Amino acid sequence: MRKLLRTGGWLMVLLTGLRAPLLAQRTVSDARITYTIEMPPEQLQMEAMLAGSHMVQYIRGDRSRIDMTFNVVNYIYLINAREQSVITLMDIHGDKYLIRSDRKAYKAEMKKYEATQFTDQEEVREIAGYKCRKAIGKMEDGTTFEVFYTIDLVPENRGYNSRFVNLKGIPLEYEIVMRAGSKMRAVATKVDLSPVPASVFDVPGGYKEITAEELKKIRG
């Protein structure tokens, strides 16, 4: 009788966990994930215009795109895992620049994050309708950052975002380490798994193509 009761208890757990059965371990080839970006308080005090910043992550097969909108400064990253290339688009106060990264630069960026190790933590929270587990990412240089990810969604293209190539699912909340050492946080508000149009990955016109060295000179 006790064995039957135990079995019945496990069945109840399994059944209650099947409220979203189709989502379990779903391999994702197309996705559009919208995030809000929470800036460090000290950053907002200096630059109030950064309030309301947001980000969109697009995935379609071996191509991905990241839009980061900081109101007056915006970035678009077009990533092609098959060709191993990245195109960076910047709109800085209306001045638009385009930088192409070759295969060597792409591989260097991937290698930078290949050694990142993620250690699961006990904390669990629901984000954008998905159960997410907390993990601590530790980079090769010792830098750490928090991430909450769902194992319900597994990217078909592991290279859609270099920093998460070793993560066991898709992150729906995570810290982004800034150059000065402070951290901003991206929190998902919507996950759309409908097909992403190929046109999303077209390079828009109106951008001046420059090199990374030329950009450094422009920024002074």
Short mmCIF file of C-alpha atoms in Angstrom, two decimals:
data_model
loop_
_atom_site.label_atom_id
_atom_site.label_comp_id
_atom_site.label_asym_id
_atom_site.label_seq_id
_atom_site.Cartn_x
_atom_site.Cartn_y
_atom_site.Cartn_z
CA MET A 1 0.00 0.00 0.00
CA ARG A 2 2.80 2.42 0.85
CA LYS A 3 4.44 1.70 -2.50
CA LEU A 4 1.14 2.44 -4.25
CA LEU A 5 0.77 5.68 -2.31
CA ARG A 6 4.34 6.70 -3.21
CA THR A 7 3.68 5.87 -6.85
CA GLY A 8 0.46 7.83 -6.76
CA GLY A 9 2.30 10.78 -5.23
CA TRP A 10 4.92 10.78 -7.98
CA LEU A 11 2.17 10.55 -10.61
CA MET A 12 0.50 13.62 -9.11
CA VAL A 13 3.82 15.51 -9.28
CA LEU A 14 4.30 14.48 -12.87
CA LEU A 15 0.75 15.35 -13.88
CA THR A 16 0.82 18.76 -12.22
CA GLY A 17 4.12 19.39 -13.98
CA LEU A 18 2.50 18.71 -17.33
CA ARG A 19 0.56 21.94 -17.53
CA ALA A 20 2.90 22.93 -20.36
CA PRO A 21 4.00 19.50 -21.70
CA LEU A 22 4.81 20.68 -25.18
CA LEU A 23 7.44 23.05 -23.84
CA ALA A 24 9.59 20.42 -22.11
CA GLN A 25 13.01 20.23 -23.73
CA ARG A 26 11.84 21.92 -26.91
CA THR A 27 14.62 22.47 -29.43
CA VAL A 28 14.25 26.02 -30.73
CA SER A 29 15.25 27.04 -34.24
CA ASP A 30 13.22 30.28 -34.35
CA ALA A 31 12.71 32.71 -31.49
CA ARG A 32 12.19 36.39 -30.72
CA ILE A 33 12.88 37.24 -27.07
CA THR A 34 12.25 40.75 -25.75
CA TYR A 35 14.16 41.94 -22.68
CA THR A 36 14.09 45.08 -20.57
CA ILE A 37 17.54 46.33 -19.56
CA GLU A 38 18.03 47.40 -15.97
CA MET A 39 20.98 49.74 -15.61
CA PRO A 40 23.10 50.13 -12.44
CA PRO A 41 21.69 52.96 -10.25
CA GLU A 42 24.92 54.95 -10.51
CA GLN A 43 24.74 54.75 -14.31
CA LEU A 44 21.17 56.06 -14.37
CA GLN A 45 22.12 58.96 -12.08
CA MET A 46 24.73 60.08 -14.61
CA GLU A 47 22.69 59.30 -17.73
CA ALA A 48 18.95 59.43 -17.01
CA MET A 49 18.24 59.04 -20.74
CA LEU A 50 19.29 55.37 -20.44
CA ALA A 51 16.09 54.61 -18.53
CA GLY A 52 13.73 52.44 -20.57
CA SER A 53 16.52 50.68 -22.46
CA HIS A 54 15.65 47.32 -23.95
CA MET A 55 16.98 44.44 -26.05
CA VAL A 56 15.61 41.91 -28.55
CA GLN A 57 17.27 38.56 -29.31
CA TYR A 58 16.35 36.96 -32.66
CA ILE A 59 17.19 33.39 -33.62
CA ARG A 60 16.60 31.73 -36.99
CA GLY A 61 18.55 28.56 -37.75
CA ASP A 62 22.26 29.36 -37.89
CA ARG A 63 21.64 33.10 -37.87
CA SER A 64 20.94 35.38 -34.94
CA ARG A 65 20.54 39.06 -34.24
CA ILE A 66 20.75 41.16 -31.09
CA ASP A 67 19.26 44.67 -30.91
CA MET A 68 20.32 46.78 -27.92
CA THR A 69 18.48 50.07 -27.65
CA PHE A 70 19.80 52.69 -25.24
CA ASN A 71 17.59 55.47 -26.66
CA VAL A 72 20.34 57.73 -28.07
CA VAL A 73 22.90 54.97 -28.69
CA ASN A 74 21.76 51.76 -30.38
CA TYR A 75 23.57 48.59 -31.41
CA ILE A 76 22.64 45.74 -33.76
CA TYR A 77 24.69 42.55 -34.01
CA LEU A 78 24.10 40.25 -37.00
CA ILE A 79 25.67 36.86 -36.31
CA ASN A 80 26.08 34.07 -38.86
CA ALA A 81 27.30 30.86 -37.18
CA ARG A 82 27.65 28.98 -40.47
CA GLU A 83 29.84 31.63 -42.08
CA GLN A 84 31.41 32.48 -38.71
CA SER A 85 30.96 36.21 -39.13
CA VAL A 86 29.54 39.16 -37.20
CA ILE A 87 28.35 42.53 -38.48
CA THR A 88 28.06 45.27 -35.86
CA LEU A 89 25.81 48.26 -36.58
CA MET A 90 25.99 51.36 -34.38
CA ASP A 91 23.77 54.41 -34.29
CA ILE A 92 25.51 56.96 -32.07
CA HIS A 93 23.48 60.13 -31.77
CA GLY A 94 22.43 59.73 -35.41
CA ASP A 95 25.90 58.83 -36.75
CA LYS A 96 25.66 55.33 -38.21
CA TYR A 97 28.62 52.97 -38.54
CA LEU A 98 29.08 49.37 -39.69
CA ILE A 99 31.95 47.07 -38.71
CA ARG A 100 32.51 43.60 -40.19
CA SER A 101 34.27 40.94 -38.13
CA ASP A 102 36.00 38.18 -40.08
CA ARG A 103 36.21 34.48 -39.22
CA LYS A 104 39.34 35.01 -37.12
CA ALA A 105 37.63 37.61 -34.94
CA TYR A 106 34.51 35.43 -34.70
CA LYS A 107 36.54 32.45 -33.47
CA ALA A 108 38.38 34.64 -30.96
CA GLU A 109 35.06 35.86 -29.54
CA MET A 110 33.72 32.29 -29.27
CA LYS A 111 36.93 31.09 -27.63
CA LYS A 112 36.62 33.89 -25.07
CA TYR A 113 33.42 32.29 -23.76
CA GLU A 114 34.07 28.59 -24.45
CA ALA A 115 35.78 28.26 -21.08
CA THR A 116 32.86 29.85 -19.20
CA GLN A 117 31.49 27.42 -16.61
CA PHE A 118 27.92 27.60 -15.31
CA THR A 119 27.15 26.30 -11.82
CA ASP A 120 23.50 25.73 -10.95
CA GLN A 121 22.10 27.29 -7.77
CA GLU A 122 19.02 26.44 -5.69
CA GLU A 123 17.00 29.54 -6.59
CA VAL A 124 14.19 29.11 -9.13
CA ARG A 125 11.84 31.76 -10.50
CA GLU A 126 9.28 32.14 -13.26
CA ILE A 127 10.18 34.56 -16.04
CA ALA A 128 8.00 35.32 -19.08
CA GLY A 129 5.95 32.20 -18.32
CA TYR A 130 8.91 29.80 -18.02
CA LYS A 131 10.41 28.14 -14.97
CA CYS A 132 14.03 29.25 -14.74
CA ARG A 133 16.93 28.03 -12.62
CA LYS A 134 19.64 30.34 -11.36
CA ALA A 135 23.24 29.67 -12.36
CA ILE A 136 26.51 31.51 -11.81
CA GLY A 137 28.66 31.89 -14.90
CA LYS A 138 32.40 32.08 -14.32
CA MET A 139 34.60 33.25 -17.18
CA GLU A 140 38.20 32.26 -17.75
CA ASP A 141 39.47 35.53 -16.25
CA GLY A 142 37.48 34.91 -13.05
CA THR A 143 34.65 37.34 -13.83
CA THR A 144 31.28 36.04 -12.62
CA PHE A 145 27.71 36.88 -13.58
CA GLU A 146 24.21 35.65 -12.70
CA VAL A 147 21.87 34.00 -15.16
CA PHE A 148 18.38 32.51 -14.92
CA TYR A 149 17.73 30.02 -17.71
CA THR A 150 15.00 27.63 -18.77
CA ILE A 151 15.73 24.07 -19.82
CA ASP A 152 12.34 24.03 -21.57
CA LEU A 153 13.95 25.86 -24.49
CA VAL A 154 17.17 24.49 -25.98
CA PRO A 155 18.69 26.45 -28.90
CA GLU A 156 19.35 24.49 -32.07
CA ASN A 157 22.17 26.93 -32.81
CA ARG A 158 24.47 26.97 -29.78
CA GLY A 159 26.40 29.87 -31.27
CA TYR A 160 23.42 32.25 -31.37
CA ASN A 161 25.01 34.18 -28.50
CA SER A 162 28.67 33.47 -27.73
CA ARG A 163 28.43 34.08 -23.98
CA PHE A 164 25.91 31.22 -23.55
CA VAL A 165 27.49 28.54 -25.73
CA ASN A 166 27.90 26.28 -22.66
CA LEU A 167 24.51 26.96 -21.06
CA LYS A 168 22.00 24.07 -20.92
CA GLY A 169 19.06 26.21 -22.03
CA ILE A 170 18.03 29.73 -23.04
CA PRO A 171 18.64 32.58 -20.56
CA LEU A 172 15.63 34.73 -19.71
CA GLU A 173 17.41 36.92 -17.17
CA TYR A 174 21.11 37.62 -16.91
CA GLU A 175 23.78 40.11 -15.95
CA ILE A 176 25.94 41.79 -18.58
CA VAL A 177 29.36 42.80 -17.29
CA MET A 178 30.32 46.27 -18.49
CA ARG A 179 33.86 47.48 -19.15
CA ALA A 180 34.04 49.44 -15.91
CA GLY A 181 33.12 46.29 -13.97
CA SER A 182 29.53 47.31 -13.18
CA LYS A 183 26.68 45.09 -14.36
CA MET A 184 23.43 45.74 -16.15
CA ARG A 185 20.65 43.15 -16.16
CA ALA A 186 18.50 41.88 -19.03
CA VAL A 187 15.07 40.50 -18.03
CA ALA A 188 12.81 38.80 -20.56
CA THR A 189 9.26 40.11 -20.84
CA LYS A 190 8.11 38.11 -23.89
CA VAL A 191 9.14 34.91 -25.68
CA ASP A 192 7.80 34.47 -29.23
CA LEU A 193 8.58 31.14 -30.93
CA SER A 194 6.87 31.90 -34.24
CA PRO A 195 9.02 31.84 -37.44
CA VAL A 196 11.41 34.80 -37.75
CA PRO A 197 11.46 36.39 -41.26
CA ALA A 198 14.75 36.08 -43.14
CA SER A 199 14.61 39.84 -43.79
CA VAL A 200 15.37 40.46 -40.10
CA PHE A 201 18.98 39.54 -40.90
CA ASP A 202 19.38 41.84 -43.91
CA VAL A 203 21.98 44.58 -43.53
CA PRO A 204 20.12 47.93 -43.56
CA GLY A 205 21.32 50.86 -45.63
CA GLY A 206 22.53 54.22 -44.38
CA TYR A 207 25.54 52.95 -42.42
CA LYS A 208 29.13 53.98 -43.10
CA GLU A 209 31.47 50.97 -43.11
CA ILE A 210 34.59 51.50 -40.99
CA THR A 211 37.19 49.37 -39.19
CA ALA A 212 37.42 48.81 -35.45
CA GLU A 213 40.57 50.96 -35.41
CA GLU A 214 38.74 53.83 -37.10
CA LEU A 215 35.96 53.59 -34.53
CA LYS A 216 38.50 53.96 -31.71
CA LYS A 217 39.76 57.18 -33.34
CA ILE A 218 36.20 58.50 -33.66
CA ARG A 219 35.49 57.83 -30.01
CA GLY A 220 38.80 59.43 -29.06
#
